[in-house]
């Protein structure tokens, strides 16, 4: 009598594993820097060692972004964002093991990897792990024509007051088809993801892309005026599900794949 139950359990586990493998996982690494020397060291490491090593690991597209700074902005620290798409959660766990075995990576990244404590390459390194939305299970490359440094990428983080409200906001994107609205209005979204490990939770994050600031403003104007958005945002079941919206404007570096 035990064999059929065991067989059924194996089938269920296999089905779950197959379903899970169809959803991307993402890691966002954020380098917090203080000096131009640190920025140069991290740039050199990412361009000459880290990204090539990730490419050898089968991760063909990696995004590297820096904040867009206006003339009046008070800059307290320099930041570099690295977006790494992976096919599974295990991919995140195994990545460091693969890098440790890559002799070319060790050689190319020697200055960064072997930096002494008096000349550290960063002040702090932050890591965020995300699971892709069911309605957008894989990351997408933006279809843009403008030069890299003219582009405006908008990284948004929506924090929710409770876990239940967080699930509700994710549902608004999936079942409520907020993702479809962004797609119809050509927001060129790179990813939508649930944060499963990070310093600010519960929250979700997504990245939309535009040719320039004017293009970005025009898209959001159309979004706000869209009849479907007015209807969706007014639905009683989707109220009060965002407690904080943190928006970062970034641009891709010359060596970014995305």
PDB file of N, CA, C and O in Angstrom, residues 133 154-161 165-166 169-170 172-173 178 182 192-193 195 200-206 220 223 229 241-247:
ATOM      1  N   UNK A 133       7.914  37.049 -11.223  1.00  0.00           N
ATOM      2  CA  UNK A 133       6.458  36.928 -11.166  1.00  0.00           C
ATOM      3  C   UNK A 133       5.984  35.816 -12.101  1.00  0.00           C
ATOM      4  O   UNK A 133       6.586  35.581 -13.154  1.00  0.00           O
ATOM      5  N   UNK A 154      14.408  52.683 -14.816  1.00  0.00           N
ATOM      6  CA  UNK A 154      13.720  53.035 -13.570  1.00  0.00           C
ATOM      7  C   UNK A 154      13.523  51.785 -12.716  1.00  0.00           C
ATOM      8  O   UNK A 154      12.744  50.899 -13.057  1.00  0.00           O
ATOM      9  N   UNK A 155      14.266  51.721 -11.628  1.00  0.00           N
ATOM     10  CA  UNK A 155      14.191  50.582 -10.702  1.00  0.00           C
ATOM     11  C   UNK A 155      13.276  50.958  -9.544  1.00  0.00           C
ATOM     12  O   UNK A 155      13.589  51.855  -8.760  1.00  0.00           O
ATOM     13  N   UNK A 156      12.149  50.252  -9.457  1.00  0.00           N
ATOM     14  CA  UNK A 156      11.161  50.555  -8.418  1.00  0.00           C
ATOM     15  C   UNK A 156      11.060  49.417  -7.404  1.00  0.00           C
ATOM     16  O   UNK A 156      11.097  48.244  -7.760  1.00  0.00           O
ATOM     17  N   UNK A 157      10.920  49.820  -6.162  1.00  0.00           N
ATOM     18  CA  UNK A 157      10.709  48.876  -5.066  1.00  0.00           C
ATOM     19  C   UNK A 157       9.425  49.267  -4.348  1.00  0.00           C
ATOM     20  O   UNK A 157       9.293  50.394  -3.871  1.00  0.00           O
ATOM     21  N   UNK A 158       8.459  48.353  -4.301  1.00  0.00           N
ATOM     22  CA  UNK A 158       7.188  48.606  -3.637  1.00  0.00           C
ATOM     23  C   UNK A 158       7.140  47.806  -2.340  1.00  0.00           C
ATOM     24  O   UNK A 158       7.017  46.581  -2.359  1.00  0.00           O
ATOM     25  N   UNK A 159       7.248  48.495  -1.231  1.00  0.00           N
ATOM     26  CA  UNK A 159       7.135  47.851   0.066  1.00  0.00           C
ATOM     27  C   UNK A 159       5.666  47.818   0.486  1.00  0.00           C
ATOM     28  O   UNK A 159       4.920  48.760   0.229  1.00  0.00           O
ATOM     29  N   UNK A 160       5.287  46.729   1.141  1.00  0.00           N
ATOM     30  CA  UNK A 160       3.905  46.553   1.588  1.00  0.00           C
ATOM     31  C   UNK A 160       3.851  46.577   3.116  1.00  0.00           C
ATOM     32  O   UNK A 160       4.825  46.228   3.791  1.00  0.00           O
ATOM     33  N   UNK A 161       2.703  46.990   3.680  1.00  0.00           N
ATOM     34  CA  UNK A 161       2.601  47.072   5.144  1.00  0.00           C
ATOM     35  C   UNK A 161       2.630  45.715   5.841  1.00  0.00           C
ATOM     36  O   UNK A 161       3.085  45.623   6.975  1.00  0.00           O
ATOM     37  N   UNK A 165      -0.753  42.087   2.416  1.00  0.00           N
ATOM     38  CA  UNK A 165      -0.857  43.181   1.445  1.00  0.00           C
ATOM     39  C   UNK A 165       0.164  43.001   0.317  1.00  0.00           C
ATOM     40  O   UNK A 165      -0.101  43.350  -0.833  1.00  0.00           O
ATOM     41  N   UNK A 166       1.338  42.447   0.667  1.00  0.00           N
ATOM     42  CA  UNK A 166       2.348  42.184  -0.359  1.00  0.00           C
ATOM     43  C   UNK A 166       1.826  41.195  -1.395  1.00  0.00           C
ATOM     44  O   UNK A 166       1.947  41.421  -2.600  1.00  0.00           O
ATOM     45  N   UNK A 169      -0.530  42.905  -3.716  1.00  0.00           N
ATOM     46  CA  UNK A 169       0.088  43.749  -4.743  1.00  0.00           C
ATOM     47  C   UNK A 169       0.677  42.896  -5.859  1.00  0.00           C
ATOM     48  O   UNK A 169       0.569  43.238  -7.045  1.00  0.00           O
ATOM     49  N   UNK A 170       1.271  41.760  -5.506  1.00  0.00           N
ATOM     50  CA  UNK A 170       1.776  40.842  -6.532  1.00  0.00           C
ATOM     51  C   UNK A 170       0.624  40.333  -7.393  1.00  0.00           C
ATOM     52  O   UNK A 170       0.728  40.238  -8.615  1.00  0.00           O
ATOM     53  N   UNK A 172      -2.048  41.914  -8.009  1.00  0.00           N
ATOM     54  CA  UNK A 172      -2.474  43.033  -8.846  1.00  0.00           C
ATOM     55  C   UNK A 172      -1.679  43.069 -10.146  1.00  0.00           C
ATOM     56  O   UNK A 172      -2.212  43.383 -11.218  1.00  0.00           O
ATOM     57  N   UNK A 173      -0.395  42.712 -10.066  1.00  0.00           N
ATOM     58  CA  UNK A 173       0.434  42.643 -11.267  1.00  0.00           C
ATOM     59  C   UNK A 173       0.069  41.434 -12.122  1.00  0.00           C
ATOM     60  O   UNK A 173      -0.009  41.526 -13.341  1.00  0.00           O
ATOM     61  N   UNK A 178      -1.545  44.162 -14.297  1.00  0.00           N
ATOM     62  CA  UNK A 178      -0.759  45.395 -14.362  1.00  0.00           C
ATOM     63  C   UNK A 178       0.454  45.187 -15.266  1.00  0.00           C
ATOM     64  O   UNK A 178       0.902  46.118 -15.952  1.00  0.00           O
ATOM     65  N   UNK A 182       1.637  47.539 -18.525  1.00  0.00           N
ATOM     66  CA  UNK A 182       2.988  48.025 -18.822  1.00  0.00           C
ATOM     67  C   UNK A 182       3.433  47.583 -20.212  1.00  0.00           C
ATOM     68  O   UNK A 182       4.057  48.348 -20.950  1.00  0.00           O
ATOM     69  N   UNK A 192      10.199  41.663 -13.389  1.00  0.00           N
ATOM     70  CA  UNK A 192       9.340  41.885 -12.229  1.00  0.00           C
ATOM     71  C   UNK A 192       9.665  40.773 -11.245  1.00  0.00           C
ATOM     72  O   UNK A 192       9.685  39.592 -11.636  1.00  0.00           O
ATOM     73  N   UNK A 193       9.910  41.101  -9.978  1.00  0.00           N
ATOM     74  CA  UNK A 193      10.287  40.047  -9.051  1.00  0.00           C
ATOM     75  C   UNK A 193       9.837  40.270  -7.628  1.00  0.00           C
ATOM     76  O   UNK A 193       9.747  41.407  -7.153  1.00  0.00           O
ATOM     77  N   UNK A 195      10.790  39.972  -3.836  1.00  0.00           N
ATOM     78  CA  UNK A 195      12.003  39.894  -3.023  1.00  0.00           C
ATOM     79  C   UNK A 195      11.835  38.776  -1.997  1.00  0.00           C
ATOM     80  O   UNK A 195      10.905  38.802  -1.190  1.00  0.00           O
ATOM     81  N   UNK A 200      14.828  45.067   2.952  1.00  0.00           N
ATOM     82  CA  UNK A 200      13.500  45.691   3.043  1.00  0.00           C
ATOM     83  C   UNK A 200      12.453  44.701   2.563  1.00  0.00           C
ATOM     84  O   UNK A 200      12.346  44.422   1.382  1.00  0.00           O
ATOM     85  N   UNK A 201      11.680  44.179   3.499  1.00  0.00           N
ATOM     86  CA  UNK A 201      10.657  43.200   3.163  1.00  0.00           C
ATOM     87  C   UNK A 201       9.427  43.438   4.036  1.00  0.00           C
ATOM     88  O   UNK A 201       9.556  43.966   5.139  1.00  0.00           O
ATOM     89  N   UNK A 202       8.224  43.058   3.546  1.00  0.00           N
ATOM     90  CA  UNK A 202       7.971  42.446   2.239  1.00  0.00           C
ATOM     91  C   UNK A 202       7.939  43.498   1.126  1.00  0.00           C
ATOM     92  O   UNK A 202       7.420  44.594   1.317  1.00  0.00           O
ATOM     93  N   UNK A 203       8.488  43.137  -0.015  1.00  0.00           N
ATOM     94  CA  UNK A 203       8.445  44.064  -1.142  1.00  0.00           C
ATOM     95  C   UNK A 203       8.678  43.353  -2.465  1.00  0.00           C
ATOM     96  O   UNK A 203       9.126  42.202  -2.513  1.00  0.00           O
ATOM     97  N   UNK A 204       8.365  44.051  -3.528  1.00  0.00           N
ATOM     98  CA  UNK A 204       8.616  43.589  -4.890  1.00  0.00           C
ATOM     99  C   UNK A 204       9.423  44.657  -5.599  1.00  0.00           C
ATOM    100  O   UNK A 204       9.466  45.814  -5.174  1.00  0.00           O
ATOM    101  N   UNK A 205      10.069  44.254  -6.688  1.00  0.00           N
ATOM    102  CA  UNK A 205      10.861  45.193  -7.470  1.00  0.00           C
ATOM    103  C   UNK A 205      10.638  44.936  -8.953  1.00  0.00           C
ATOM    104  O   UNK A 205      10.354  43.800  -9.357  1.00  0.00           O
ATOM    105  N   UNK A 206      10.761  45.986  -9.741  1.00  0.00           N
ATOM    106  CA  UNK A 206      10.730  45.819 -11.195  1.00  0.00           C
ATOM    107  C   UNK A 206      11.558  46.911 -11.851  1.00  0.00           C
ATOM    108  O   UNK A 206      11.826  47.959 -11.250  1.00  0.00           O
ATOM    109  N   UNK A 220       4.891  57.574 -18.439  1.00  0.00           N
ATOM    110  CA  UNK A 220       4.160  57.601 -17.173  1.00  0.00           C
ATOM    111  C   UNK A 220       2.922  58.495 -17.255  1.00  0.00           C
ATOM    112  O   UNK A 220       1.917  58.244 -16.581  1.00  0.00           O
ATOM    113  N   UNK A 223       0.422  56.282 -18.763  1.00  0.00           N
ATOM    114  CA  UNK A 223       0.015  55.279 -17.777  1.00  0.00           C
ATOM    115  C   UNK A 223      -1.040  55.856 -16.832  1.00  0.00           C
ATOM    116  O   UNK A 223      -2.078  55.224 -16.576  1.00  0.00           O
ATOM    117  N   UNK A 229      -5.890  51.464 -16.073  1.00  0.00           N
ATOM    118  CA  UNK A 229      -5.213  51.747 -14.807  1.00  0.00           C
ATOM    119  C   UNK A 229      -6.153  52.433 -13.820  1.00  0.00           C
ATOM    120  O   UNK A 229      -6.163  52.115 -12.619  1.00  0.00           O
ATOM    121  N   UNK A 241      -2.102  48.575  -0.598  1.00  0.00           N
ATOM    122  CA  UNK A 241      -1.144  47.481  -0.647  1.00  0.00           C
ATOM    123  C   UNK A 241       0.305  47.938  -0.867  1.00  0.00           C
ATOM    124  O   UNK A 241       1.202  47.101  -1.002  1.00  0.00           O
ATOM    125  N   UNK A 242       0.555  49.244  -0.911  1.00  0.00           N
ATOM    126  CA  UNK A 242       1.915  49.777  -0.998  1.00  0.00           C
ATOM    127  C   UNK A 242       2.112  50.808   0.105  1.00  0.00           C
ATOM    128  O   UNK A 242       1.377  51.796   0.172  1.00  0.00           O
ATOM    129  N   UNK A 243       3.076  50.570   0.960  1.00  0.00           N
ATOM    130  CA  UNK A 243       3.357  51.514   2.043  1.00  0.00           C
ATOM    131  C   UNK A 243       4.512  52.452   1.701  1.00  0.00           C
ATOM    132  O   UNK A 243       4.624  53.539   2.249  1.00  0.00           O
ATOM    133  N   UNK A 244       5.379  52.018   0.750  1.00  0.00           N
ATOM    134  CA  UNK A 244       6.496  52.867   0.342  1.00  0.00           C
ATOM    135  C   UNK A 244       6.925  52.514  -1.068  1.00  0.00           C
ATOM    136  O   UNK A 244       7.109  51.339  -1.391  1.00  0.00           O
ATOM    137  N   UNK A 245       7.074  53.515  -1.904  1.00  0.00           N
ATOM    138  CA  UNK A 245       7.568  53.350  -3.269  1.00  0.00           C
ATOM    139  C   UNK A 245       8.938  54.009  -3.349  1.00  0.00           C
ATOM    140  O   UNK A 245       9.064  55.224  -3.248  1.00  0.00           O
ATOM    141  N   UNK A 246       9.964  53.205  -3.517  1.00  0.00           N
ATOM    142  CA  UNK A 246      11.330  53.716  -3.632  1.00  0.00           C
ATOM    143  C   UNK A 246      11.758  53.610  -5.094  1.00  0.00           C
ATOM    144  O   UNK A 246      11.851  52.507  -5.644  1.00  0.00           O
ATOM    145  N   UNK A 247      11.989  54.753  -5.739  1.00  0.00           N
ATOM    146  CA  UNK A 247      12.319  54.787  -7.163  1.00  0.00           C
ATOM    147  C   UNK A 247      13.757  55.247  -7.362  1.00  0.00           C
ATOM    148  O   UNK A 247      14.163  56.286  -6.838  1.00  0.00           O
TER     149      UNK A 247
END
